[in-house]
Coordinates of C-alpha atoms and ligand atoms in Angstrom, one line a residue:
X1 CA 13.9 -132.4 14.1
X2 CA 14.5 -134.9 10.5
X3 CA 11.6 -133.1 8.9
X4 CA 11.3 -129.9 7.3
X5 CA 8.2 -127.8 7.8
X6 CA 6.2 -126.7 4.7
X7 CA 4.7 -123.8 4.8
X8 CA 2.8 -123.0 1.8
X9 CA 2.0 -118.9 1.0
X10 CA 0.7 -119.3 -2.6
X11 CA -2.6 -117.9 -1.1
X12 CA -0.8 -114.8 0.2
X13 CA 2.4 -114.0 -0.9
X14 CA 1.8 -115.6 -4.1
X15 CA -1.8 -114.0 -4.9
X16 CA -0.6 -110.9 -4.0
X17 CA 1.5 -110.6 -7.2
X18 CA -0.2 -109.0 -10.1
X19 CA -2.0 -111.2 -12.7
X20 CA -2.4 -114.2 -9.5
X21 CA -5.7 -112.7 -7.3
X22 CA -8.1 -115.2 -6.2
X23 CA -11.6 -114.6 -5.7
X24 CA -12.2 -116.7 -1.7
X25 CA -13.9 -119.5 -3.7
X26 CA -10.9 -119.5 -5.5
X27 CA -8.8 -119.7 -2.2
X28 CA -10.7 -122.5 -0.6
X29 CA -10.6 -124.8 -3.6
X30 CA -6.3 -124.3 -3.5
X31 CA -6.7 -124.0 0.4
X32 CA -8.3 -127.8 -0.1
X33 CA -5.6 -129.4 -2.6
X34 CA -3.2 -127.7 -0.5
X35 CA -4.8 -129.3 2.8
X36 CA -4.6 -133.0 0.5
X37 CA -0.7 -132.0 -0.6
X38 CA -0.4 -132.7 2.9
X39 CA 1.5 -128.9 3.7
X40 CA 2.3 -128.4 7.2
X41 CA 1.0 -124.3 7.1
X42 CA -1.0 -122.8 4.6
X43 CA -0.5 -118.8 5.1
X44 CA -4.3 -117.6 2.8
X45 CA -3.8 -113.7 3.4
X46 CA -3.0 -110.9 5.1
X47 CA -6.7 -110.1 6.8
X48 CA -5.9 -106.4 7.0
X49 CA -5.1 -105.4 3.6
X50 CA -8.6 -105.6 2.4
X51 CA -12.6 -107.2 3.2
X52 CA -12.1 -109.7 0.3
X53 CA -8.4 -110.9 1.7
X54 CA -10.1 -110.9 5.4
X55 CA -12.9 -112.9 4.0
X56 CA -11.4 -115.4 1.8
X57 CA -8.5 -116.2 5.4
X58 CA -11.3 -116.6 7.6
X59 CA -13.5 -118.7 5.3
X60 CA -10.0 -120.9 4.8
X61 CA -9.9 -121.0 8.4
X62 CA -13.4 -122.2 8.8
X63 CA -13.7 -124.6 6.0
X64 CA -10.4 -126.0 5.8
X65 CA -8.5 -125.3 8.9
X66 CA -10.9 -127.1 11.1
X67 CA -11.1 -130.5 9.0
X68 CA -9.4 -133.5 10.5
X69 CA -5.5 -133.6 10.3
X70 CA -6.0 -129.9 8.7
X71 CA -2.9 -128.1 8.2
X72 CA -2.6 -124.8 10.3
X73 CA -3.8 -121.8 9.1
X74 CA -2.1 -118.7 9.2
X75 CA -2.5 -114.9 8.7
X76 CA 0.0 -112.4 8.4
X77 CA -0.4 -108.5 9.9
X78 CA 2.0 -105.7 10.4
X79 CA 3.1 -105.2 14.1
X80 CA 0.4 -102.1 14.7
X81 CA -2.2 -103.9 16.8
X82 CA -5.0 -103.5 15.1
X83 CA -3.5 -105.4 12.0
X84 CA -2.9 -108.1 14.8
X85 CA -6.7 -108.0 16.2
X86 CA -7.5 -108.4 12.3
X87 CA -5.4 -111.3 11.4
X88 CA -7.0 -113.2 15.1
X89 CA -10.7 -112.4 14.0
X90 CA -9.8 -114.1 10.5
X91 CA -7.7 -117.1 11.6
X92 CA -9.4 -117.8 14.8
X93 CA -11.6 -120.4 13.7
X94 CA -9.1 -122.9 12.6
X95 CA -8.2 -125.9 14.9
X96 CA -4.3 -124.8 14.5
X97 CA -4.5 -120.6 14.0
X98 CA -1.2 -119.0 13.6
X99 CA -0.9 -115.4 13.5
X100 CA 2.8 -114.4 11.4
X101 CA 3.7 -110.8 12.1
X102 CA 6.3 -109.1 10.7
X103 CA 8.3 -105.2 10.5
X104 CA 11.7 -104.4 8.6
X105 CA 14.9 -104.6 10.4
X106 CA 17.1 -102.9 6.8
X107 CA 18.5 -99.7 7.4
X108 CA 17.1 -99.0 3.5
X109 CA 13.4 -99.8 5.5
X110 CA 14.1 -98.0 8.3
X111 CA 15.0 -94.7 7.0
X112 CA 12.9 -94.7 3.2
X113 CA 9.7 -96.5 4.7
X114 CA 9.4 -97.0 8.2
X115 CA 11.2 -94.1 8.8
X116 CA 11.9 -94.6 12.7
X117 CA 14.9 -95.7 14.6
X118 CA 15.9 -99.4 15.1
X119 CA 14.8 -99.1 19.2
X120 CA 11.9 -98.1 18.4
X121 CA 11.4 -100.7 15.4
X122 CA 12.7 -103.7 18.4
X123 CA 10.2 -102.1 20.5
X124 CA 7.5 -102.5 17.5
X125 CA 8.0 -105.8 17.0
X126 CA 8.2 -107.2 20.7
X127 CA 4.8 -105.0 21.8
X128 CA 3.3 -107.0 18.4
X129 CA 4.6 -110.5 19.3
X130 CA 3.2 -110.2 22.9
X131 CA -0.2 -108.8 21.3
X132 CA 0.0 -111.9 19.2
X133 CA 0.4 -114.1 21.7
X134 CA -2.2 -113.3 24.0
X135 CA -4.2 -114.8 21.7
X136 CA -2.5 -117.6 19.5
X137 CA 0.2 -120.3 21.1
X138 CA 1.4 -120.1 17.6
X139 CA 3.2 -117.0 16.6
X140 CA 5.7 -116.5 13.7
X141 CA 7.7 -113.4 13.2
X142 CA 9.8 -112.1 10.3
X143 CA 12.2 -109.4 10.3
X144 CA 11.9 -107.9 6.2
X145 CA 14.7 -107.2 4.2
X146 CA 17.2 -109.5 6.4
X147 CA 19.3 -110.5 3.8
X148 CA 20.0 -106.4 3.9
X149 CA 19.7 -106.0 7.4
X150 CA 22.7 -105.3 10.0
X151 CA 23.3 -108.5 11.4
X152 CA 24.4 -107.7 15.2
X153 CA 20.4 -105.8 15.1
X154 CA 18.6 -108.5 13.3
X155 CA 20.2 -110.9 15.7
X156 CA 19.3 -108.4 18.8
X157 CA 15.2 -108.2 17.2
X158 CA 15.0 -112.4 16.6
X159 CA 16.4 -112.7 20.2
X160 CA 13.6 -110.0 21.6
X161 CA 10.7 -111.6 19.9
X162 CA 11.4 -115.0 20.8
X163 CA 11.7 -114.0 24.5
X164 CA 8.6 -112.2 23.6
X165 CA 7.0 -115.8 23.0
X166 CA 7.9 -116.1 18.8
X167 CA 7.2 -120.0 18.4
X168 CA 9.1 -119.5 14.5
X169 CA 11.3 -117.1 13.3
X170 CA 11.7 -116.5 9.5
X171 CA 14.2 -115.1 7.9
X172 CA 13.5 -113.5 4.5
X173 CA 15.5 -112.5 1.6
X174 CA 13.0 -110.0 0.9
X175 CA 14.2 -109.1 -2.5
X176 CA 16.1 -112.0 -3.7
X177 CA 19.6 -110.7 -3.4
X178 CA 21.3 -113.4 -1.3
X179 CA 23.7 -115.8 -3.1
X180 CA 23.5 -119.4 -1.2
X181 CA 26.9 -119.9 -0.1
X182 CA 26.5 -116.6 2.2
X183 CA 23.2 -117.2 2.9
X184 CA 23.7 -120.9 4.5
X185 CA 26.5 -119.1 6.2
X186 CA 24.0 -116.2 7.4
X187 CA 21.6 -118.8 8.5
X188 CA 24.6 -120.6 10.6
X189 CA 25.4 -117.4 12.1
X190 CA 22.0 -116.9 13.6
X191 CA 22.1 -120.5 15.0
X192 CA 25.1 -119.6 16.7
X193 CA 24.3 -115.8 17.8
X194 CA 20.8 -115.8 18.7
X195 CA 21.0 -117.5 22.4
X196 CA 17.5 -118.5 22.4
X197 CA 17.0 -120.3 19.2
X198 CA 16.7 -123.3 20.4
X199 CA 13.3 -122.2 21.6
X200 CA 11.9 -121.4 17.9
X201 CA 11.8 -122.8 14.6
X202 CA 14.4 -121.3 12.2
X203 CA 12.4 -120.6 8.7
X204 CA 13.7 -119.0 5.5
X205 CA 11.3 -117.2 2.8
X206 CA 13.1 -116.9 -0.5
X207 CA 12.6 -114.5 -3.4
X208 CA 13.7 -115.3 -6.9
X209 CA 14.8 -111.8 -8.2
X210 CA 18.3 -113.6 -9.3
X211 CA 17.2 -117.2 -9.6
X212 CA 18.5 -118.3 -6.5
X213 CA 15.0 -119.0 -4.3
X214 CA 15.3 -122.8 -4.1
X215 CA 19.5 -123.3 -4.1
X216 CA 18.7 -120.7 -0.9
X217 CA 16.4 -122.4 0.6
X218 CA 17.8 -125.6 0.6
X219 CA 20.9 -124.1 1.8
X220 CA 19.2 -122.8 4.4
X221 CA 18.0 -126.4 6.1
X222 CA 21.6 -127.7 4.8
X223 CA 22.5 -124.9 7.8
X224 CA 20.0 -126.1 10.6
X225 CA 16.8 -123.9 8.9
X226 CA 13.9 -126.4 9.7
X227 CA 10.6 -124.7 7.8
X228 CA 11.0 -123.3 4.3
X229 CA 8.2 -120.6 2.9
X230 CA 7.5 -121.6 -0.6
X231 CA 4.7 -121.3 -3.2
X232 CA 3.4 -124.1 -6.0
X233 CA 4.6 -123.1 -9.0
X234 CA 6.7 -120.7 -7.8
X235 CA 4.6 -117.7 -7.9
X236 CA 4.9 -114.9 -5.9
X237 CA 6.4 -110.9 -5.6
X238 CA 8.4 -109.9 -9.0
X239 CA 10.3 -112.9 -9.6
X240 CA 8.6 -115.0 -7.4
X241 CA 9.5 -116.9 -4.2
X242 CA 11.0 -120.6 -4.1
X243 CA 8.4 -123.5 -5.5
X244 CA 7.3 -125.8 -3.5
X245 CA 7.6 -128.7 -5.7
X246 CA 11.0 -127.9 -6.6
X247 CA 12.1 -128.0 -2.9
X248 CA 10.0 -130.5 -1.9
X249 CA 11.1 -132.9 -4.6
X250 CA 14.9 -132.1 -4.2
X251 CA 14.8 -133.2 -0.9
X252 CA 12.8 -136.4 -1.7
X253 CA 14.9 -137.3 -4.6
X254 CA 18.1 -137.0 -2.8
X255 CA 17.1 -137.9 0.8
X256 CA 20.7 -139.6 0.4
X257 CA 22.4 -135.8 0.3
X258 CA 20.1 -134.1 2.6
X259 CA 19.4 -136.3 5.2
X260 CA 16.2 -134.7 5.5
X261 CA 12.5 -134.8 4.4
X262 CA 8.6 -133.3 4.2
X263 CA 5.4 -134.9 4.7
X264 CA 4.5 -133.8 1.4
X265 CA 2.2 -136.0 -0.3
X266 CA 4.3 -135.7 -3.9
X267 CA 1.7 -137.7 -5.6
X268 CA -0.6 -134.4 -5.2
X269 CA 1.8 -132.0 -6.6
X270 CA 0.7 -132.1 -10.5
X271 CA -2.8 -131.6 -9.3
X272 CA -1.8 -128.5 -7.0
X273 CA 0.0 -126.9 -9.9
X274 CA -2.5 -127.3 -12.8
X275 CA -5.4 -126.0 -10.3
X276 CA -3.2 -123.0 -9.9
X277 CA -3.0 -122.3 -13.5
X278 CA -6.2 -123.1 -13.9
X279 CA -7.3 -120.6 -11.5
X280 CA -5.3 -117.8 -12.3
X281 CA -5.1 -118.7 -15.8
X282 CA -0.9 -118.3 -16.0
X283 CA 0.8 -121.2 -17.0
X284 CA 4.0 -122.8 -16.4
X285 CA 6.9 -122.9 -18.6
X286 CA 7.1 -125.6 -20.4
X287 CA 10.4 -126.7 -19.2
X288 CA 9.7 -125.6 -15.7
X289 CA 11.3 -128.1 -13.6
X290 CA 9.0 -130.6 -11.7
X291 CA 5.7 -129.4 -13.3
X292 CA 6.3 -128.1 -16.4
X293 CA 4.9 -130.6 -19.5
X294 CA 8.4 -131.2 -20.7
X295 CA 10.0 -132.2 -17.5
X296 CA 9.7 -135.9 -18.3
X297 CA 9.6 -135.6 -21.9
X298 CA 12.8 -137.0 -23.3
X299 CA 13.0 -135.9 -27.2
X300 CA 16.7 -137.2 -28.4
X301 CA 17.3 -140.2 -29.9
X302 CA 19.8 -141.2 -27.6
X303 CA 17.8 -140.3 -24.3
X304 CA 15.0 -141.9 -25.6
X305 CA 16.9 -145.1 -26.2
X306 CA 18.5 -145.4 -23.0
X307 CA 15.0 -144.8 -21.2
X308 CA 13.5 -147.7 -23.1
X309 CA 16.2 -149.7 -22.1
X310 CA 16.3 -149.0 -18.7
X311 CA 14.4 -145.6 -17.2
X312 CA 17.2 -145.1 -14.5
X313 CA 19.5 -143.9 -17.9
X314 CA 17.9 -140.5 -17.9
X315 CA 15.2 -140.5 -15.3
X316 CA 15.9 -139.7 -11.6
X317 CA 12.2 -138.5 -10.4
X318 CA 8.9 -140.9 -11.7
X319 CA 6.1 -139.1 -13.5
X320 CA 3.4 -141.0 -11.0
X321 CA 5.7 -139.9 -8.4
X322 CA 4.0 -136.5 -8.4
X323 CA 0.6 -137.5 -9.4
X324 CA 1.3 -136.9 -13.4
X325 CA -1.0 -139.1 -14.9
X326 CA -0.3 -141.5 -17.5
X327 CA -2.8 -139.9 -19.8
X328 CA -4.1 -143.0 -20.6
X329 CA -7.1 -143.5 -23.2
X330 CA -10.4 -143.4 -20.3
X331 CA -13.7 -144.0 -21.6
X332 CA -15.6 -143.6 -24.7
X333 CA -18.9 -142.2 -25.5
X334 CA -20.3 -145.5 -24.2
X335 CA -19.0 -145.5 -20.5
X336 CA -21.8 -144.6 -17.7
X337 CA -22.1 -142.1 -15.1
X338 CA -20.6 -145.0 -12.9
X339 CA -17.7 -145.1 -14.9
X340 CA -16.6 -141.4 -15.2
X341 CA -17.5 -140.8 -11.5
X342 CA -14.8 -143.5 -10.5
X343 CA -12.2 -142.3 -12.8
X344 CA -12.9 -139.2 -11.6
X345 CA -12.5 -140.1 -8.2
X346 CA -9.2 -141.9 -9.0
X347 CA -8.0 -138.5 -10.7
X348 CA -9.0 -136.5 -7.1
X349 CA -12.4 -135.3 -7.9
X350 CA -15.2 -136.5 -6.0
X351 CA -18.2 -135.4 -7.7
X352 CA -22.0 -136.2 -6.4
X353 CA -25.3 -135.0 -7.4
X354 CA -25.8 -132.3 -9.7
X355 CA -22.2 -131.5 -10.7
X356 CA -21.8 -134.8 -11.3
X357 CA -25.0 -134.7 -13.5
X358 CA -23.0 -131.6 -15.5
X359 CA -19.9 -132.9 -15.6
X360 CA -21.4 -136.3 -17.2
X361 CA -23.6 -134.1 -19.9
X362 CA -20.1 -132.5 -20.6
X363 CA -18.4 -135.8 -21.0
X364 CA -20.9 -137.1 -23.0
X365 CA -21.1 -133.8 -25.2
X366 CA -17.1 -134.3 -25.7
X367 CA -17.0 -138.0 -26.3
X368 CA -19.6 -137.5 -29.3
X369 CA -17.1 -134.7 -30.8
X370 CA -14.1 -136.4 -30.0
X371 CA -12.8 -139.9 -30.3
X372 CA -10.6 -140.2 -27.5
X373 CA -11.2 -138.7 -24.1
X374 CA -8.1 -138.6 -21.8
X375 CA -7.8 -137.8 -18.7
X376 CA -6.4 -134.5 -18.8
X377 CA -9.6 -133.7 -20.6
X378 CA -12.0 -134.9 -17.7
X379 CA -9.3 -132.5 -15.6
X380 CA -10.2 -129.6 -18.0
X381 CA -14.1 -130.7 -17.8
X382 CA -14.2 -130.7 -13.7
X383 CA -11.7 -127.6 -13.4
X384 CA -13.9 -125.6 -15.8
X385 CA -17.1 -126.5 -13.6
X386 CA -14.8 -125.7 -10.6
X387 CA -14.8 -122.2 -11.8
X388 CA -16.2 -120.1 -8.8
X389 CA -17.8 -117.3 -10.4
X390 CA -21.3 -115.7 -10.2
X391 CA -22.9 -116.2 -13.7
X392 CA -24.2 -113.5 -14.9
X393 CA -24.5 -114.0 -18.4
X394 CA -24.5 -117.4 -19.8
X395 CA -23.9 -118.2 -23.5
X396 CA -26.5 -119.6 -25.4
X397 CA -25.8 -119.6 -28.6
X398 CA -22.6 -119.0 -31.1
X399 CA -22.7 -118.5 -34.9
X400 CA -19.3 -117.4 -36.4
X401 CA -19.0 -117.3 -40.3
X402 CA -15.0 -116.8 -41.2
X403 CA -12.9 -117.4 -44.0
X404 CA -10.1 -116.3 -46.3
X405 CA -12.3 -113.9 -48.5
X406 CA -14.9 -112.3 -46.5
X407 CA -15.2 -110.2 -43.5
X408 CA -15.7 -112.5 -40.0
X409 CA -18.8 -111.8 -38.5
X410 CA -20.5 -113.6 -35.4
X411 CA -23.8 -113.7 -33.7
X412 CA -24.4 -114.3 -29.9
X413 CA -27.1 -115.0 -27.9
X414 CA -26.4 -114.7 -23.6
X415 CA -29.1 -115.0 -20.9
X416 CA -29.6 -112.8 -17.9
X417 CA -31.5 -113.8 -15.3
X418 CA -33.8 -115.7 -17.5
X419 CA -34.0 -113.2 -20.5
X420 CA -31.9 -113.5 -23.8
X421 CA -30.2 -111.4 -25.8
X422 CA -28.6 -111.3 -29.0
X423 CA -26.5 -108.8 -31.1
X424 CA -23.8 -109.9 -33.7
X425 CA -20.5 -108.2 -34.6
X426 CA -17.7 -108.2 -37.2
X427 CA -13.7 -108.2 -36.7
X428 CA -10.2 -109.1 -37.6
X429 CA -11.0 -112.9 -37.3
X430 CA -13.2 -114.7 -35.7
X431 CA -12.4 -114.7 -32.1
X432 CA -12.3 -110.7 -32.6
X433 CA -15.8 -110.8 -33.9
X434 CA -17.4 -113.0 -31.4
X435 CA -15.4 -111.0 -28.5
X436 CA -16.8 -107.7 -30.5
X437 CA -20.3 -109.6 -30.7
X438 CA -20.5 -110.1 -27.1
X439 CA -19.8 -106.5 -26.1
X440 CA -22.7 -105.6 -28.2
X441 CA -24.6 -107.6 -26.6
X442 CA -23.7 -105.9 -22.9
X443 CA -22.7 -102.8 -23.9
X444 CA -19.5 -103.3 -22.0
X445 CA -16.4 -102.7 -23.8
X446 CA -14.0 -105.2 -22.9
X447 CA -10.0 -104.5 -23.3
X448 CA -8.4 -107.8 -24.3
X449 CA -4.9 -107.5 -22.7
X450 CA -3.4 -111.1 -22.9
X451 CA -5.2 -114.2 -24.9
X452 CA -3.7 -117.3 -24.4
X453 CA -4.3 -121.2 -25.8
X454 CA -3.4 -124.0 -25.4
X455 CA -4.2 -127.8 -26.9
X456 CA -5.4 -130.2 -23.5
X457 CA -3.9 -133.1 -25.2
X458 CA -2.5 -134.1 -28.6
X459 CA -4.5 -134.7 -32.0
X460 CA -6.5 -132.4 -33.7
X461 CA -9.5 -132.9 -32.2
X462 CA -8.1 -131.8 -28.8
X463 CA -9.9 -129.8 -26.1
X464 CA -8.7 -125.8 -26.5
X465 CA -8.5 -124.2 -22.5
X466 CA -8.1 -120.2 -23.8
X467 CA -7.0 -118.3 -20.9
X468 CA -7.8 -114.3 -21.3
X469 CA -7.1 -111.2 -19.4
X470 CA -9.7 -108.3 -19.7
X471 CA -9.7 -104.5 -18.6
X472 CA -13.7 -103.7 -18.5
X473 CA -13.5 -99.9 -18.0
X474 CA -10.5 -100.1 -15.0
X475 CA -11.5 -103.2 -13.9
X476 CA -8.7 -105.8 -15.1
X477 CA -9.9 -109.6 -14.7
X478 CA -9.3 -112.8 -15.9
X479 CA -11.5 -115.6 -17.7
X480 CA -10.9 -119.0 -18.6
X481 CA -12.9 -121.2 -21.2
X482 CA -12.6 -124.8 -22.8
X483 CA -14.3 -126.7 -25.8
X484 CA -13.0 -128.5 -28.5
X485 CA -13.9 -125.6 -30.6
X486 CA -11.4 -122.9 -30.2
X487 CA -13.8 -120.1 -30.9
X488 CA -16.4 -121.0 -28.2
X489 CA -13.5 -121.6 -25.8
X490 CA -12.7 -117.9 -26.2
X491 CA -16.3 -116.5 -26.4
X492 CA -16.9 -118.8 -22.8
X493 CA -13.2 -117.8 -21.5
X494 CA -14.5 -114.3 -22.5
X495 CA -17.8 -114.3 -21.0
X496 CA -16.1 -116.0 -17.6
X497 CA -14.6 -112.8 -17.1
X498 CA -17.3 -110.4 -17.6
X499 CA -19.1 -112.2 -14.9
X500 CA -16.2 -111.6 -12.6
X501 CA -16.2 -108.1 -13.8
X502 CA -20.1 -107.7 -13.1
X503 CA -19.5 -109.6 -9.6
X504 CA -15.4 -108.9 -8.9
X505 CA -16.3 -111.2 -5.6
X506 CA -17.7 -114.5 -6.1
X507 CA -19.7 -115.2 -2.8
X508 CA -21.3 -118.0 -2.9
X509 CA -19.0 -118.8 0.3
X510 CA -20.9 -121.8 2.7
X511 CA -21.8 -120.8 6.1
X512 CA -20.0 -123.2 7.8
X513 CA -17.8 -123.4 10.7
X514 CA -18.0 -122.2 14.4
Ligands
KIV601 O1 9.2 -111.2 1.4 C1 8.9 -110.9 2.6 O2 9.7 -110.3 3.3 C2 7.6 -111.3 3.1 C3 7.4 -111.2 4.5 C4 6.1 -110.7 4.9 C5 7.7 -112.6 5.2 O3 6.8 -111.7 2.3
ZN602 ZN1 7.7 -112.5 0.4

């Protein structure tokens, strides 16, 4: 096979790193750029480990997973059985369910964790890979920790399960310890030891612990691996696993090298990664590579030269090429509902009815504060509407009073369920007091553990998207706020995540589906 299978786990292995949850509304709107990225598997949880994670898989398997030309959707479960049952009842309604089911095969897992002997772990994982495929054709196993396991035994489990009925076998480097050049040699090996592996399709899932996620990956189809687990952005466990748009572009950009390619739509890539920092609220590094807003900034003098000369000088991958838009100058406070709706269209947002209705107030609101409206404002305008939370509490009303002599004080006004309140507070600036204002307001005392902002575009009058992290008595959640007044983007970004505090799951999930 020429093409390499993409299978996307940001909604599992990804969420399930700390600071990245998802509420399910949160899943299904990455479940659906994932679905237009064009990704062959989308793994969205592991059913068993909670309601919420068993939820949010089985409403991606009912609302995305049984659209046309849908990617398969996959679960993943432990080898007991009833993790197995679990994982069907969640990705059963999807037109292409897979069910990935994995157990260690390290000596360090066997002993420490597991603690049983490596028969009985083969036993394990055959009994779960028949369970699995009484019900799904499609059944993927892993054996954890094989970049630690004994070889001859790993060899002896992946030959088991696939005579078992494993469709894919993936090999992970659980905790990012494998260098490439023995890892493309490890992935050779199994090609050559495992008799029957011509029946199943060799995957890798790489961790990042020592920066080596994507250079193993790509190793690994280099050596006859033919799906690659991966993540946009890059997010996962501790250091993360390999990013999708790394190895996804790699291989387009030098198709002449590899031989080899995706069915990745690149042109959706930008889009994928800034919903996924809009989301969780963690953004990428600014000289991340692919996606990060420097990657096709060229600052020198000399760079910049040659790229006005001729773009080939310094460039090797095309901003358009993954759907970075040219950031061009859209509309003014004069262009109609018509107008923004087609731009928005253009930009991936389809918006009818009432949230078009909103997100035309909120255009029209911004173009009368500011001159210029880009497009990567109209993104922050639609992503900030796309925010899937329960509200609560709605803000009203803001009046800070600041400066360089006097105490900050602010006064709020939120509405409940069609009642206002108001209460005011003071603090170390402004932000402080409004934050300190609010929790007047609700009585809730709110622990601010991480504030971030961050300008939308350039100019003074640009849109501030503050990103906050909140502990309300135990219960650590994130918020997200934009306006072109920094202070409100941090009261709104503040009040976003007391309403996931006050509803921790959004479910305002359609009925839909078989
Ligand atoms: O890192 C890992 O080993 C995993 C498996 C469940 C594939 O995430
Ligand atoms: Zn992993």
């Amino acid at each position: 096979m020429n093409r390499v299978i993409i299978f996307d786990t940001t909604l599992r292995d990804g969420e399930q790193a700390p600071g990245f949850s998802m509420n399910t509304m949160e899943k299904l709107e990455m479940a659906r750029q994932l679905a237009r990225l064009n990704v062959d598997v989308v793994e969205a949880g592991f059913p068993i480990s909670s309601d919420e994670d068993f939820e949010a898989t089985r409403e991606v398997a009912r609302q995305v997973g049984t659209l046309e030309g849908a990617p398969i959707v996959c679960g993943l479960s432990r080898v007991g059985l009833a993790d197995i049952d679990r994982c069907w009842e969640a990705v059963k309604y999807a037109r292409r369910p897979r069910i990935h089911t994995f157990v260690a095969t390290s000596d360090i897992h066997l002993k420490y964790k597991l603690r049983k002997t490596r028969a009985e772990v083969l036993k394990a994982a055959v009994d779960a890979v028949k369970h699995a495929r009484a019900y799904c054709a499609d059944v993927e196993f892993s054996p954890e920790d094989a970049s630690r396991s004994d070889f001859e035994y790993m060899c002896d489990v992946l030959e088991a399960v696939i005579d078992a009925g494993a469709t894919t076998i993936n090999i992970p480097d659980t905790v990012g310890y494998a260098i490439p050049q023995e890892w493309g040699e490890r992935i050779a090996r199994i090609r050559q030891r495992v008799k029957n592996v011509d029946k199943a399709v060799l995957s890798v899932h790489c961790h990042n612990d020592l920066g080596q996620a994507v250079a193993n990956s790509l190793v690994a189809i280099m050596n006859g691996a033919r799906q690659v687990e991966c993540t946009i952005n890059g997010i996962g466990e501790r250091a993360g696993n390999a990013s999708l748009e790394e190895i996804v572009m790699s291989l387009r950009t030098r198709k002449d090298f590899f031989g080899i390619d995706t069915q990745v739509k690149t042109e959706e890539i930008f889009r994928a990664s800034r919903l996924l920092s809009h989301i969780t609220g963690v953004h990428v590094q600014p000289n991340k590579a692919v996606v990060g807003e420097n990657a096709f900034a060229h600052e020198a003098g000399i760079h910049q030269d040659g790229v006005l000369k001729e773009k080939l000088t310094y460039e090797i991958m095309r901003p358009q090429d993954i759907g970075r838009s040219s950031n061009k100058l859209v509309m003014g406070k004069h262009s109609g509902r018509h107008a923004l709706a087609a731009r928005l269209k253009d930009l991936g947002f389809e918006l009818e009815g009432a949230e078009l209705d909103k997100a035309f107030k909120k255009f029209k609101d911004l173009a009368d504060k500011k001159k210029e409206v880009y497009d990567d404002d109209l993104i922050a305008i639609v992503q900030d509407e796309m925010t899937h939370v329960l509200e609560t509490y709605t803000l009203d009303y803001l009046h800070v009073i600041s400066g360089t002599s006097i105490v900050p004080s602010a006064t709020i006004r939120l509405s409940k369920e069609g009642q206002v309140f108001q209460d005011s507070g003071v603090g170390d600036g402004p932000v402080d007091a409004a934050l300190n204002a609010i929790d007047a307001v609700t009585g809730l005392k709110g622990r601010l553990l991480d504030y971030q902002l961050r300008a939308i575009t350039g100019g003074k009058d640009a849109i501030g998207e503050v990103s906050v992290k909140v502990d309300f008595d135990g219960t650590v959640v994130t918020g997200k706020g934009a306006s072109t007044d920094v202070i409100e983007a941090s009261a709104r970004a503040y009040v976003n995540a007391l309403n996931r505090a006050v509803h921790p799951v959004a479910l305002r999930v359609k009925e839909s589906g078989p």
